[in-house]
C-alpha positions as a printed Julia matrix, in Angstrom:
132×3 Matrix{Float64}:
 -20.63  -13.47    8.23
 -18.16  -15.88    6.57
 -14.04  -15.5     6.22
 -12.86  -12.85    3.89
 -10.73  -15.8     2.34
 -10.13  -13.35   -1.19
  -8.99  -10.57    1.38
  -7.08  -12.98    3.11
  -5.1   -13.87    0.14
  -4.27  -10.49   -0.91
  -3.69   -9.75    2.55
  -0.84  -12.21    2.55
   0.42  -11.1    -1.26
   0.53   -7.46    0.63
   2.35   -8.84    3.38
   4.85   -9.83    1.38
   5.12   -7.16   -0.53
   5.95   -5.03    3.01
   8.58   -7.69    3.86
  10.06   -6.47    0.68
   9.83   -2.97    1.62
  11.39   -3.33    4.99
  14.18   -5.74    3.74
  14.72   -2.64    1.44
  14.61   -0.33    3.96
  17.09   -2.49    6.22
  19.59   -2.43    3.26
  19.69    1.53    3.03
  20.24    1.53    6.73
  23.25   -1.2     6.11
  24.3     0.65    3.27
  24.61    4.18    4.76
  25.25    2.69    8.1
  22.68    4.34    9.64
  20.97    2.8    12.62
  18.35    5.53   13.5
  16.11    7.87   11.22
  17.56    8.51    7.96
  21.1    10.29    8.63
  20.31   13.13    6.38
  20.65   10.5     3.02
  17.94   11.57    0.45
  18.13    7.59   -1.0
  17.1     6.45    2.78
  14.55    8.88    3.64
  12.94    7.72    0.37
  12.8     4.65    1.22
  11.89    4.92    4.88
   8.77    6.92    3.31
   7.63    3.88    1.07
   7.6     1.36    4.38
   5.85    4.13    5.81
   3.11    4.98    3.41
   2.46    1.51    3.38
   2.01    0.82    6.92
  -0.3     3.75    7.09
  -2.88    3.23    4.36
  -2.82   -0.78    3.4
  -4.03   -1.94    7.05
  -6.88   -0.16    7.04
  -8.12   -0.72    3.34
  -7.84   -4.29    3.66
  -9.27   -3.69    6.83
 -12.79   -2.38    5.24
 -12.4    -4.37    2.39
 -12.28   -7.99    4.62
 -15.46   -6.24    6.49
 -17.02   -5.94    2.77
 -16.45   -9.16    1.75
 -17.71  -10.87    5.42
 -20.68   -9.12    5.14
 -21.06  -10.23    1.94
 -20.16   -7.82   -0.48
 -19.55   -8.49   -4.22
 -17.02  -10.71   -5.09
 -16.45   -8.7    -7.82
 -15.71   -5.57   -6.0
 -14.22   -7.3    -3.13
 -11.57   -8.82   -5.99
 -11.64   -5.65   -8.03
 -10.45   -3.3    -4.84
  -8.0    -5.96   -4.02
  -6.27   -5.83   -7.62
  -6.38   -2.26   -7.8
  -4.68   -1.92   -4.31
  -2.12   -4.43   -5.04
  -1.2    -2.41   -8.01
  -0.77    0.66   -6.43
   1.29   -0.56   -3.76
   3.69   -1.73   -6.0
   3.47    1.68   -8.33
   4.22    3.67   -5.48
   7.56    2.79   -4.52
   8.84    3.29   -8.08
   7.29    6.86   -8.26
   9.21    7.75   -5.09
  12.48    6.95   -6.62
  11.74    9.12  -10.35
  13.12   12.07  -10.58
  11.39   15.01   -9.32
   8.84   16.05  -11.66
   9.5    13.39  -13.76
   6.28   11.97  -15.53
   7.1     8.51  -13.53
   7.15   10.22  -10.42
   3.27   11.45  -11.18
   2.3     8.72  -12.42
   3.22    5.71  -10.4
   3.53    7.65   -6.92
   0.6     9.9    -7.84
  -1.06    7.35   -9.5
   0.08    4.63   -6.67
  -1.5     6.73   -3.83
  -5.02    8.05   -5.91
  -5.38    4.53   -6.11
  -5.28    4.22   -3.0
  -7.41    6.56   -1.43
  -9.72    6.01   -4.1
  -9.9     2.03   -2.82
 -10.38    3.3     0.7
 -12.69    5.38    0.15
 -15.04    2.69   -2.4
 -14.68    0.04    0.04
 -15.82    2.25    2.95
 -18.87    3.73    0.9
 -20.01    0.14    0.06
 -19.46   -0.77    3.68
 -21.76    1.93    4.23
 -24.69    0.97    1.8
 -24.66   -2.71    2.74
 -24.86   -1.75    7.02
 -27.25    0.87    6.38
């Protein structure tokens, strides 16, 4: 097994990307003085709901992604999930603040979380195939 080091470096790039989205998150709070929960502000929940869906589904793909890439995956697909996560992380959050309905609001939060799941669930299939 050797270090994930591609994961790793995504892994941080993600990280950051989360500070972002909690800084943001801290702001809405400021801003509509909130301390707890959302208050009942639309803007807020929104936001609270990005952090969220973040912390909820990026652990765990980079999480089977690092395992691919230790156990000595393809670089290729290793770097390829990586990319395709990053993207969608950063789609997502401007899909939850289109309009509803609006074809932004399909597309980069629809688009943002396919991605997503679709990552998950290639990096956990070719987990699968190289431990079988």
């Amino acid at each position: 097994m050797t270090f994930p080091a591609i994961t790793a470096f995504y892994a941080a790039l993600l990280a950051l990307l989360f500070v972002g989205l909690s800084g943001w998150v801290v702001a809405g709070r400021l801003s509509s003085d909130v301390l707890h929960g959302d208050g009942g502000d639309a803007e807020l929940q929104k936001r609270i709901r990005c952090q969220g869906n973040f912390a909820e589904y990026v652990p765990f793909a980079l999480l089977l992604i690092a395992l691919l890439e230790a156990s000595g995956g393809s670089l290729a697909l290793v770097r390829g999930l990586l990319v395709v996560l990053l993207l969608a992380r950063l789609l997502h959050p401007v899909g939850m603040l289109a309009p509803k309905n609006a074809p932004r609001q399909f597309a980069c939060r629809g688009g943002g979380i396919i991605a997503t799941f679709g990552v998950t669930a290639v990096a956990a299939l070719a987990l699968l195939v190289r431990t079988a």
